[in-house]
Short mmCIF file of C-alpha atoms in Angstrom, two decimals:
data_model
loop_
_atom_site.label_atom_id
_atom_site.label_comp_id
_atom_site.label_asym_id
_atom_site.label_seq_id
_atom_site.Cartn_x
_atom_site.Cartn_y
_atom_site.Cartn_z
CA MET A 19 -58.12 289.41 170.65
CA ASP A 20 -56.00 286.64 169.07
CA ARG A 21 -53.49 289.23 167.91
CA PHE A 22 -53.32 290.69 171.42
CA SER A 23 -52.74 287.22 172.89
CA ALA A 24 -49.96 286.53 170.40
CA TRP A 25 -48.36 289.92 171.13
CA LEU A 26 -48.66 289.32 174.86
CA ARG A 27 -47.00 285.90 174.56
CA ALA A 28 -44.08 287.46 172.72
CA HIS A 29 -43.62 290.65 174.81
CA GLY A 30 -45.37 290.03 178.15
CA TRP A 31 -42.30 289.76 180.37
CA THR A 32 -40.66 292.81 178.78
CA LEU A 33 -43.82 294.90 179.40
CA LEU A 34 -44.04 293.79 183.02
CA ILE A 35 -40.44 294.78 183.71
CA LEU A 36 -40.87 298.17 182.02
CA LEU A 37 -43.99 298.87 184.12
CA PHE A 38 -42.55 297.53 187.36
CA LEU A 39 -39.44 299.71 187.51
CA PRO A 40 -41.04 303.20 187.22
CA LEU A 41 -44.13 302.31 189.28
CA ALA A 42 -42.07 300.81 192.05
CA GLY A 43 -39.96 303.98 192.02
CA MET A 44 -43.07 306.13 192.34
CA ALA A 45 -44.40 304.03 195.21
CA LEU A 46 -41.14 304.15 197.15
CA PHE A 47 -40.27 307.77 196.35
CA PRO A 48 -41.89 309.30 199.52
CA PHE A 49 -39.93 306.96 201.79
CA ALA A 50 -36.71 307.62 199.99
CA HIS A 51 -37.36 311.38 200.06
CA SER A 52 -37.99 311.39 203.81
CA LEU A 53 -34.89 309.30 204.45
CA LEU A 54 -32.60 311.48 202.33
CA SER A 55 -33.93 314.83 203.67
CA SER A 56 -33.95 313.85 207.36
CA GLY A 57 -30.42 315.03 207.95
CA LYS A 58 -30.71 318.34 206.15
CA THR A 59 -31.26 321.75 207.73
CA PRO A 60 -33.88 322.87 207.18
CA PRO A 61 -35.46 319.53 206.23
CA VAL A 62 -37.18 319.36 202.89
CA ALA A 63 -40.86 318.67 203.31
CA MET A 64 -43.26 317.13 200.82
CA SER A 65 -46.80 318.34 200.65
CA ASP A 66 -49.67 316.02 201.50
CA GLU A 67 -51.18 316.49 198.05
CA ASP A 68 -47.94 315.36 196.37
CA GLN A 69 -47.70 312.30 198.60
CA LEU A 70 -51.30 311.36 197.86
CA VAL A 71 -50.74 311.66 194.12
CA LEU A 72 -47.66 309.46 194.30
CA PHE A 73 -49.40 306.80 196.43
CA VAL A 74 -52.45 306.66 194.19
CA THR A 75 -50.37 306.58 190.99
CA GLY A 76 -48.06 303.89 192.36
CA GLY A 77 -50.95 301.82 193.62
CA CYS A 78 -52.74 301.96 190.27
CA GLY A 79 -49.53 300.99 188.51
CA LEU A 80 -49.02 298.00 190.76
CA LEU A 81 -52.63 296.94 190.23
CA LEU A 82 -52.15 297.22 186.45
CA MET A 83 -48.96 295.19 186.65
CA GLY A 84 -50.72 292.51 188.66
CA PHE A 85 -53.55 292.41 186.14
CA LEU A 86 -51.09 291.96 183.26
CA LEU A 87 -49.21 289.25 185.16
CA LEU A 88 -52.46 287.38 185.81
CA ALA A 89 -53.53 287.72 182.16
CA TYR A 90 -50.17 286.43 180.93
CA SER A 91 -50.28 283.45 183.31
CA ARG A 92 -53.83 282.54 182.27
CA ASN A 93 -52.89 282.84 178.59
CA ARG A 94 -49.83 280.61 179.07
CA ASN A 95 -51.79 277.95 180.94
CA ALA A 96 -54.46 277.98 178.25
CA ARG A 97 -51.79 277.51 175.56
CA LEU A 98 -50.25 274.58 177.44
CA ARG A 99 -53.66 272.95 177.82
CA GLN A 100 -54.31 273.44 174.11
CA GLU A 101 -50.97 271.84 173.15
CA SER A 102 -51.65 268.95 175.52
CA MET A 103 -55.09 268.49 174.00
CA GLU A 104 -53.66 268.59 170.47
CA ARG A 105 -51.13 265.88 171.36
CA SER A 106 -53.86 263.75 172.91
CA LEU A 107 -55.97 264.19 169.78
CA GLU A 108 -52.99 263.25 167.62
CA TYR A 109 -52.47 260.12 169.72
CA GLN A 110 -56.13 259.16 169.33
CA LYS A 111 -55.93 259.86 165.61
CA LEU A 112 -53.02 257.47 165.30
CA ILE A 113 -54.92 254.74 167.10
CA THR A 114 -58.03 255.36 164.99
CA GLU A 115 -56.05 255.23 161.77
CA ALA A 116 -54.63 251.86 162.72
CA THR A 117 -58.06 250.39 163.36
CA LYS A 118 -59.26 251.04 159.81
CA GLY A 119 -57.87 247.75 158.59
CA LEU A 120 -55.06 249.38 156.62
CA TYR A 121 -52.42 247.51 158.56
CA GLU A 122 -52.00 243.89 159.65
CA SER A 123 -50.75 244.86 163.12
CA ILE A 124 -49.87 247.86 165.27
CA TYR A 125 -47.43 248.12 168.14
CA GLU A 126 -46.58 250.90 170.56
CA VAL A 127 -43.06 251.57 171.83
CA ASP A 128 -41.76 253.89 174.55
CA VAL A 129 -38.59 255.06 172.81
CA THR A 130 -37.38 257.20 175.69
CA ARG A 131 -37.37 254.21 178.06
CA ASP A 132 -36.42 251.69 175.32
CA ARG A 133 -39.29 249.28 175.98
CA ALA A 134 -42.59 247.95 174.69
CA ASP A 135 -45.49 250.12 175.85
CA SER A 136 -48.58 248.01 175.23
CA GLU A 137 -49.72 244.50 175.96
CA GLU A 138 -49.95 243.76 172.24
CA THR A 139 -46.30 244.72 171.77
CA ARG A 140 -45.18 242.63 174.75
CA HIS A 141 -47.14 239.64 173.42
CA TYR A 142 -45.48 240.15 170.03
CA PHE A 143 -42.05 240.01 171.68
CA GLU A 144 -43.04 236.76 173.41
CA ARG A 145 -44.18 235.25 170.08
CA LEU A 146 -40.69 235.99 168.79
CA GLY A 147 -39.26 233.84 171.59
CA ILE A 148 -37.99 236.71 173.74
CA SER A 149 -39.24 238.19 176.98
CA GLY A 150 -42.04 240.76 176.85
CA ASP A 151 -39.91 243.25 178.79
CA THR A 152 -36.91 242.90 176.43
CA PRO A 153 -35.44 246.34 175.57
CA PHE A 154 -36.81 247.61 172.26
CA GLY A 155 -33.34 247.97 170.70
CA GLU A 156 -32.48 244.37 171.56
CA ALA A 157 -35.80 243.17 170.12
CA LEU A 158 -35.03 245.01 166.87
CA ARG A 159 -31.68 243.22 166.58
CA HIS A 160 -33.37 239.87 167.24
CA ILE A 161 -35.95 240.48 164.48
CA ALA A 162 -33.23 241.56 162.04
CA ALA A 163 -31.10 238.48 162.76
CA THR A 164 -33.91 235.90 162.61
CA GLN A 165 -36.45 237.20 160.08
CA LEU A 166 -34.82 239.63 157.63
CA ARG A 167 -32.62 239.06 154.62
CA GLU A 168 -29.01 239.98 155.22
CA GLU A 169 -29.12 242.85 152.72
CA ASP A 170 -32.09 244.46 154.57
CA ARG A 171 -30.79 244.23 158.13
CA ARG A 172 -28.54 247.27 158.20
CA GLY A 173 -31.16 249.63 156.78
CA TYR A 174 -33.84 248.25 159.14
CA LEU A 175 -31.72 248.84 162.25
CA ALA A 176 -30.52 252.24 161.05
CA THR A 177 -34.14 253.37 160.54
CA PHE A 178 -35.79 252.23 163.76
CA SER A 179 -33.07 252.06 166.44
CA PRO A 180 -34.00 254.08 169.58
CA ASP A 181 -31.12 256.55 169.11
CA ARG A 182 -32.15 257.16 165.50
CA VAL A 183 -35.82 257.72 166.46
CA LEU A 184 -34.93 260.18 169.25
CA ARG A 185 -32.59 262.07 166.92
CA ALA A 186 -35.26 262.14 164.22
CA TYR A 187 -37.80 263.61 166.66
CA ARG A 188 -35.35 266.32 167.76
CA GLU A 189 -34.82 267.18 164.06
CA GLY A 190 -38.57 267.59 163.52
CA VAL A 191 -39.19 264.21 161.81
CA ARG A 192 -42.53 262.69 162.80
CA SER A 193 -42.72 259.65 160.53
CA LEU A 194 -40.27 256.90 159.48
CA ARG A 195 -40.79 254.30 156.77
CA TYR A 196 -38.93 251.22 155.50
CA GLU A 197 -39.79 248.42 153.05
CA PHE A 198 -38.08 245.04 153.15
CA MET A 199 -38.59 241.29 152.81
CA ILE A 200 -39.35 239.28 155.94
CA SER A 201 -39.87 235.60 156.68
CA GLU A 202 -41.39 234.03 159.75
CA ASP A 203 -40.21 230.52 158.89
CA GLY A 204 -36.81 231.32 157.34
CA LYS A 205 -37.93 230.07 153.89
CA ASN A 206 -40.87 232.00 152.48
CA TYR A 207 -40.29 235.73 152.31
CA TYR A 208 -42.88 238.41 151.71
CA TRP A 209 -42.71 242.18 151.35
CA LEU A 210 -43.50 244.27 154.43
CA ARG A 211 -43.83 248.01 154.85
CA ILE A 212 -43.28 249.48 158.31
CA ILE A 213 -44.47 253.01 159.06
CA ALA A 214 -43.54 254.49 162.43
CA ARG A 215 -45.32 257.63 163.69
CA ILE A 216 -43.35 259.51 166.36
CA PHE A 217 -44.99 261.72 169.00
CA VAL A 218 -44.61 262.91 172.60
CA LEU A 219 -47.10 261.61 175.17
CA PRO A 220 -48.45 264.66 177.08
CA PHE A 221 -48.65 262.95 180.45
CA ASP A 222 -44.97 262.15 180.94
CA GLN A 223 -43.30 263.94 177.99
CA SER A 224 -41.83 260.65 176.73
CA VAL A 225 -41.13 260.05 173.03
CA ARG A 226 -43.39 257.27 171.78
CA MET A 227 -43.70 255.45 168.49
CA ILE A 228 -46.71 253.77 166.92
CA VAL A 229 -45.46 251.06 164.52
CA TYR A 230 -47.68 249.90 161.66
CA ARG A 231 -46.89 246.67 159.77
CA GLN A 232 -48.42 246.39 156.32
CA ASN A 233 -48.09 243.37 154.03
CA ILE A 234 -47.34 244.78 150.56
CA ASP A 235 -46.57 241.52 148.81
CA GLU A 236 -49.52 241.88 146.43
CA GLU A 237 -48.54 245.46 145.72
CA LYS A 238 -45.04 244.30 144.79
CA HIS A 239 -46.43 241.53 142.62
CA HIS A 240 -48.66 243.99 140.81
CA TRP A 241 -45.60 246.12 140.26
CA LYS A 242 -43.83 243.12 138.76
CA ALA A 243 -46.80 242.55 136.45
CA TYR A 244 -46.35 246.14 135.33
CA GLN A 245 -42.66 245.42 134.83
CA TYR A 246 -43.67 242.52 132.57
CA GLN A 247 -44.85 245.05 130.01
CA GLU A 248 -41.81 247.22 130.65
CA ILE A 249 -39.51 244.26 129.97
CA LEU A 250 -41.24 243.55 126.68
CA MET A 251 -40.85 247.20 125.71
CA GLU A 252 -37.18 247.04 126.62
CA ALA A 253 -36.67 243.96 124.46
CA ALA A 254 -38.49 245.62 121.57
CA LYS A 255 -35.93 248.42 121.45
CA GLY A 256 -33.40 246.13 119.82
CA LEU A 257 -31.19 245.83 122.87
CA TYR A 258 -31.37 242.04 122.70
CA GLU A 259 -31.14 239.59 119.83
CA ASN A 260 -34.04 237.49 121.20
CA ILE A 261 -36.17 236.97 124.29
CA TYR A 262 -37.78 233.82 125.71
CA GLU A 263 -40.26 233.25 128.54
CA MET A 264 -39.91 230.23 130.84
CA ASP A 265 -42.10 228.92 133.67
CA MET A 266 -39.84 227.88 136.56
CA THR A 267 -42.63 226.60 138.77
CA HIS A 268 -43.91 224.16 136.12
CA ASN A 269 -40.46 223.64 134.50
CA CYS A 270 -41.59 224.39 130.94
CA ALA A 271 -41.69 226.94 128.14
CA ALA A 272 -44.25 229.67 128.84
CA ASN A 273 -45.25 230.88 125.36
CA GLU A 274 -45.39 229.81 121.73
CA GLU A 275 -42.19 231.62 120.74
CA THR A 276 -40.22 229.74 123.38
CA ARG A 277 -41.77 226.38 122.41
CA ALA A 278 -40.81 227.09 118.81
CA TYR A 279 -37.26 227.79 119.96
CA PHE A 280 -37.17 224.42 121.75
CA GLU A 281 -38.24 222.72 118.51
CA SER A 282 -35.57 224.56 116.50
CA LEU A 283 -32.99 222.88 118.75
CA GLY A 284 -34.42 219.41 118.06
CA LEU A 285 -36.45 219.16 121.26
CA PRO A 286 -40.22 218.79 121.66
CA GLY A 287 -41.98 222.09 122.28
CA ASP A 288 -43.29 220.77 125.58
CA ALA A 289 -39.87 219.52 126.77
CA ALA A 290 -38.92 220.22 130.37
CA TYR A 291 -37.09 223.50 130.79
CA ASP A 292 -34.19 221.83 132.66
CA ARG A 293 -33.80 219.34 129.80
CA PHE A 294 -33.58 222.26 127.35
CA LEU A 295 -30.96 223.91 129.57
CA HIS A 296 -28.72 220.81 129.63
CA HIS A 297 -29.16 220.42 125.85
CA VAL A 298 -27.97 224.00 125.20
CA ALA A 299 -25.07 223.58 127.63
CA GLU A 300 -23.88 220.43 125.88
CA LYS A 301 -24.42 221.48 122.26
CA GLN A 302 -23.72 225.23 122.24
CA ILE A 303 -21.88 226.45 125.36
CA LYS A 304 -18.08 226.30 125.52
CA ALA A 305 -16.97 223.49 127.86
CA GLU A 306 -15.37 225.71 130.51
CA HIS A 307 -18.53 227.84 130.77
CA ARG A 308 -21.16 225.09 131.00
CA GLN A 309 -21.33 224.69 134.76
CA ARG A 310 -21.67 228.41 135.40
CA TYR A 311 -24.52 228.50 132.85
CA LEU A 312 -26.36 225.64 134.57
CA ASP A 313 -25.77 227.07 138.06
CA ALA A 314 -27.27 230.37 136.98
CA PHE A 315 -30.43 229.13 135.26
CA LEU A 316 -31.52 225.68 136.48
CA SER A 317 -35.12 225.98 137.70
CA ASP A 318 -34.38 225.06 141.34
CA ASN A 319 -31.68 227.73 141.51
CA VAL A 320 -33.96 230.36 139.99
CA LEU A 321 -36.78 229.50 142.43
CA ALA A 322 -34.35 229.74 145.35
CA ALA A 323 -33.17 233.13 144.08
CA HIS A 324 -36.76 234.38 143.86
CA ALA A 325 -37.53 233.15 147.37
CA SER A 326 -34.57 235.16 148.68
CA GLY A 327 -35.80 238.33 146.96
CA THR A 328 -33.56 238.30 143.89
CA ASP A 329 -35.21 239.42 140.64
CA ARG A 330 -32.34 239.07 138.17
CA ARG A 331 -29.73 236.47 137.15
CA VAL A 332 -26.92 237.29 134.71
CA CYS A 333 -24.37 234.96 133.11
CA GLU A 334 -21.77 235.61 130.41
CA VAL A 335 -20.69 232.61 128.33
CA MET A 336 -19.14 231.76 124.98
CA LEU A 337 -21.66 230.15 122.63
CA SER A 338 -21.50 228.56 119.20
CA THR A 339 -24.37 227.96 116.80
CA ASP A 340 -22.31 226.09 114.17
CA GLY A 341 -21.27 223.02 116.11
CA GLY A 342 -18.24 224.56 117.81
CA GLU A 343 -16.49 226.02 114.77
CA ALA A 344 -16.70 229.60 116.01
CA TYR A 345 -17.69 230.89 119.47
CA TYR A 346 -18.88 234.36 120.40
CA TRP A 347 -19.57 236.02 123.74
CA LEU A 348 -23.19 236.07 124.89
CA ARG A 349 -24.71 237.76 127.93
CA ILE A 350 -27.85 236.01 129.18
CA THR A 351 -30.02 238.04 131.56
CA ALA A 352 -32.96 236.38 133.31
CA ARG A 353 -35.54 238.73 134.82
CA ILE A 354 -37.49 236.83 137.51
CA PHE A 355 -41.11 237.73 138.27
CA PHE A 356 -44.24 236.26 139.83
CA TRP A 357 -47.13 235.58 137.47
CA ASP A 358 -50.31 236.07 139.48
CA GLU A 359 -52.69 234.30 137.10
CA ASP A 360 -51.35 230.83 137.86
CA LYS A 361 -49.17 231.70 140.87
CA SER A 362 -46.01 230.70 139.00
CA VAL A 363 -42.48 232.06 139.10
CA ARG A 364 -41.28 232.90 135.60
CA ILE A 365 -38.29 234.37 133.85
CA PHE A 366 -37.72 236.41 130.76
CA SER A 367 -34.44 235.28 129.24
CA PHE A 368 -32.65 237.96 127.19
CA ARG A 369 -29.76 236.93 124.95
CA GLN A 370 -27.39 239.71 124.00
CA ASN A 371 -24.33 239.37 121.73
CA ILE A 372 -21.45 241.08 123.57
CA ASP A 373 -18.57 239.85 121.41
CA GLU A 374 -17.51 243.37 120.40
CA GLU A 375 -17.79 244.53 124.00
CA LYS A 376 -15.51 241.70 125.14
CA LYS A 377 -12.99 242.42 122.38
CA ARG A 378 -12.98 246.06 123.41
CA GLU A 379 -12.40 245.03 127.03
CA CYS A 380 -9.49 242.82 125.93
CA ARG A 381 -7.96 245.70 123.99
CA LEU A 382 -8.29 248.04 126.94
CA SER A 383 -6.87 245.40 129.27
CA ALA A 384 -3.94 244.84 126.93
CA GLN A 385 -3.31 248.57 126.70
CA ALA A 386 -3.31 248.81 130.49
CA ARG A 387 -0.60 246.12 130.59
CA LEU A 388 1.65 247.77 127.99
CA ASP A 389 4.25 250.46 128.43
CA PRO A 390 2.88 253.46 126.45
CA LEU A 391 6.29 254.62 125.19
CA THR A 392 7.66 251.32 123.87
CA GLY A 393 4.69 248.99 123.43
CA LEU A 394 6.48 246.36 125.54
CA CYS A 395 4.89 244.84 128.65
CA ASN A 396 5.02 247.14 131.67
CA LYS A 397 6.65 246.03 134.92
CA ALA A 398 3.49 244.51 136.45
CA ALA A 399 2.62 242.56 133.28
CA THR A 400 6.24 241.37 132.89
CA GLU A 401 6.30 240.08 136.47
CA GLN A 402 2.91 238.36 136.03
CA HIS A 403 3.89 236.63 132.76
CA ILE A 404 7.19 235.39 134.19
CA SER A 405 5.54 234.18 137.41
CA GLU A 406 2.81 232.33 135.45
CA THR A 407 5.42 230.67 133.20
CA LEU A 408 7.48 229.54 136.20
CA ALA A 409 4.37 228.16 137.94
CA ALA A 410 3.21 226.29 134.80
CA CYS A 411 6.63 224.66 134.30
CA LYS A 412 7.30 223.93 137.96
CA ALA A 413 6.96 220.17 137.54
CA GLU A 414 8.94 220.10 134.29
CA ASP A 415 12.70 219.92 133.94
CA ARG A 416 13.07 223.14 131.94
CA ARG A 417 15.69 225.88 132.15
CA PHE A 418 15.14 229.58 131.63
CA ALA A 419 17.26 232.72 131.49
CA PHE A 420 16.26 236.02 133.08
CA PHE A 421 17.95 239.02 131.42
CA ILE A 422 18.12 242.54 132.86
CA LEU A 423 19.34 245.14 130.36
CA ASP A 424 20.31 248.69 131.30
CA ILE A 425 21.28 251.54 128.91
CA ASP A 426 24.72 252.80 129.98
CA ASP A 427 24.93 256.47 131.00
CA PHE A 428 21.38 257.17 129.87
CA LYS A 429 21.09 260.09 132.28
CA ARG A 430 23.78 261.93 130.28
CA VAL A 431 21.62 261.63 127.14
CA ASN A 432 18.66 263.27 128.92
CA ASP A 433 20.84 265.97 130.49
CA ASP A 434 22.76 266.85 127.31
CA PHE A 435 20.08 266.53 124.64
CA GLY A 436 16.72 266.71 126.44
CA HIS A 437 13.94 264.28 127.27
CA ALA A 438 12.52 264.20 123.73
CA VAL A 439 15.80 262.73 122.48
CA GLY A 440 15.88 260.44 125.53
CA ASP A 441 12.42 259.09 124.65
CA MET A 442 13.53 258.48 121.08
CA VAL A 443 16.51 256.46 122.36
CA ILE A 444 14.21 254.38 124.60
CA ARG A 445 11.91 253.59 121.65
CA GLU A 446 14.80 252.57 119.36
CA PHE A 447 16.31 250.42 122.12
CA ALA A 448 12.93 248.68 122.64
CA LEU A 449 12.51 248.04 118.90
CA GLU A 450 15.93 246.37 118.73
CA LEU A 451 15.10 244.32 121.82
CA LYS A 452 11.92 243.04 120.14
CA ARG A 453 13.91 242.02 117.08
CA GLN A 454 16.35 240.01 119.22
CA PHE A 455 13.66 237.86 120.86
CA ARG A 456 10.86 235.62 119.61
CA ASP A 457 7.15 236.40 119.98
CA THR A 458 6.88 233.57 122.52
CA ASP A 459 9.62 235.11 124.72
CA ILE A 460 8.73 237.66 127.38
CA ALA A 461 10.17 241.16 126.99
CA GLY A 462 9.24 244.24 129.01
CA ARG A 463 10.27 247.66 130.25
CA ILE A 464 10.58 247.52 134.03
CA GLY A 465 12.10 250.95 134.74
CA GLY A 466 13.14 254.24 133.12
CA ASP A 467 16.05 252.78 131.13
CA GLU A 468 15.83 249.21 132.43
CA PHE A 469 14.43 246.28 130.47
CA ALA A 470 13.90 242.58 131.12
CA ALA A 471 13.62 239.44 129.00
CA PHE A 472 12.74 235.87 129.95
CA LEU A 473 13.00 232.82 127.71
CA PRO A 474 13.66 229.05 127.77
CA VAL A 475 17.31 228.15 127.12
CA PRO A 476 19.25 224.90 126.44
CA GLY A 477 22.24 225.78 128.66
CA ARG A 478 24.72 228.35 129.93
CA ALA A 479 26.92 228.35 126.82
CA TRP A 480 23.92 229.26 124.66
CA VAL A 481 23.01 232.03 127.11
CA GLU A 482 26.47 233.58 126.90
CA ARG A 483 26.42 233.54 123.08
CA LYS A 484 22.95 235.12 123.16
CA ALA A 485 24.13 237.83 125.57
CA SER A 486 27.17 238.63 123.46
CA LYS A 487 25.04 238.93 120.31
CA LEU A 488 22.48 241.02 122.18
CA GLY A 489 25.12 243.47 123.45
CA ALA A 490 26.46 243.96 119.93
CA ALA A 491 22.97 244.59 118.51
CA LEU A 492 22.19 247.19 121.19
CA ARG A 493 25.29 249.32 120.45
CA LYS A 494 23.64 252.18 118.63
CA SER A 495 24.74 255.49 117.17
CA PHE A 496 22.43 258.49 116.89
CA MET A 497 23.24 261.46 114.69
CA SER A 498 21.45 264.61 113.53
CA GLU A 499 22.22 268.28 112.86
CA THR A 500 22.09 269.02 116.59
CA TYR A 501 23.59 265.91 118.20
CA ALA A 502 25.81 262.88 117.70
CA PHE A 503 26.28 260.20 120.33
CA GLY A 504 26.23 256.44 120.86
CA ILE A 505 24.77 254.11 123.45
CA THR A 506 25.70 250.70 124.84
CA ALA A 507 23.98 248.29 127.21
CA SER A 508 25.02 246.30 130.27
CA ILE A 509 23.35 242.93 130.83
CA GLY A 510 22.88 240.85 133.98
CA ILE A 511 21.63 237.26 133.72
CA ALA A 512 20.17 234.77 136.22
CA LEU A 513 19.38 231.16 135.33
CA ALA A 514 16.27 229.32 136.49
CA PRO A 515 15.86 227.15 138.42
CA ARG A 516 19.52 227.35 139.54
CA ASP A 517 19.44 231.02 140.59
CA GLY A 518 15.82 231.13 141.66
CA LYS A 519 12.36 229.64 141.16
CA ASP A 520 10.32 232.83 141.49
CA PHE A 521 10.37 236.30 139.97
CA ALA A 522 11.67 238.14 143.03
CA THR A 523 14.67 235.83 143.50
CA LEU A 524 15.58 235.79 139.82
CA TYR A 525 15.28 239.58 139.61
CA ARG A 526 17.52 240.04 142.64
CA ASN A 527 20.22 237.73 141.28
CA ALA A 528 20.08 239.14 137.75
CA ASP A 529 20.37 242.63 139.22
CA ALA A 530 23.46 241.55 141.17
CA ALA A 531 24.98 240.21 137.93
CA LEU A 532 24.15 243.53 136.21
CA TYR A 533 26.06 245.35 138.95
CA GLN A 534 29.12 243.19 138.21
CA ALA A 535 28.86 243.98 134.47
CA LYS A 536 28.70 247.71 135.25
CA LYS A 537 31.63 247.38 137.65
CA ARG A 538 33.79 245.79 134.91
CA GLY A 539 33.35 248.83 132.66
CA LYS A 540 29.85 248.55 131.16
CA ASP A 541 29.02 247.47 127.59
CA GLY A 542 29.12 243.83 128.57
CA PHE A 543 27.30 241.03 130.36
CA SER A 544 27.63 238.95 133.49
CA VAL A 545 25.97 235.67 134.47
CA HIS A 546 25.14 235.21 138.14
CA ALA A 547 27.66 232.92 139.82
CA GLY A 548 24.98 230.73 141.39
CA ALA A 549 24.68 229.42 144.92
#
């Protein structure tokens, strides 16, 4: 019978149509026959027996069709009643589940009409300081702005906004869930899990949502206790050179190893944690890093971080254990957790030597600032070094020279002998340029065949002698079995502060002087004429 009902639901209308057409034709055939034969001579007659057969057959067919239509209608109504009953049972199940004490509160929302849908929910809105008939979406935004941490607000609104809930229901989602930290006084936060069950109310076909609020603070704290063991395991793997446990709530060392460490520094084992921190900052931390170290790990700052939901503090400093003779880079990571036994906030402090890591970073940074072909500073690094030097000497009465050097007719070298030879010429030119300047001077490659140099100078006469010597040194000859050619350089010079007090102005004026040197026949220099 169930199979027949399922088949009838799927094919009922098709069967009715297939039965209706032939049976209706049979029932109407006598009338059509009489009408069509009335004008013929002689008229075609139909026997009484044939008419009786057609009437009886047609009548039975119509009765059968009516029976099937009635059966289909009854089956459909029964199915709708069953679905309505199932939804009602689901609704009651939701309510029953909420009354088992699993959740601290339950609220009902009419998502379709964007409003609270129970007295409890309206009273909750009023406790928040808003009207009980406030639209649900507006109430969500109010809760997010006044009770949630900033980092949780976006996810909270994206999960439970009316548009999101309606879209989720259309996509077949029947449950939404989000965990976050909430505070009712703006100071003390606790973990909350919200589970929203979505359903359609049978009576008005509106999308509704039952919202459960569950305090999971203890669950999170138990998880942190589990992490306590995980942290110890992590430290045991040799990732850190040592590990210490501190009690922030009681401002003291939290185990024997940490008290022994205090004593090794010349402090009592029961010294206040903040006193220990200031002692380390003064005796071991490099001066320019001390404040950042204290800001990261003073007990009040750690407690504030924990209250806002942060479980980790990291600080990188330079530290010395030999009275300041030699410093090395140290990364200090503090893992913050709540210790349930005495209700204290504690940290594990990991100390990790990252000196090699920092040196590697410096090497990579230096490589990123160097021209790969010549080893000179690239354009960005050259501009930065010159700008920093100008800024540092702004208040001093010092003079500098900005040189731009360009290889004459370098394009011909590439065109006649190929780019490999051209690269070789660039490298040789850069090597000679290095030899002509001191390590404290700034030299860089700022274009394909264009170079720059920047250095302090005593006066214009010295600059002109330097430029003349430089031009002579950069006249080079290159010879092999397949080529023989020579190169020269043109030089443009701007003087600071006369011709400019910043990189852009000095570059522009030195470039103008270079143009004049090129115009006079190349293989020479020109000093900018000044204002």
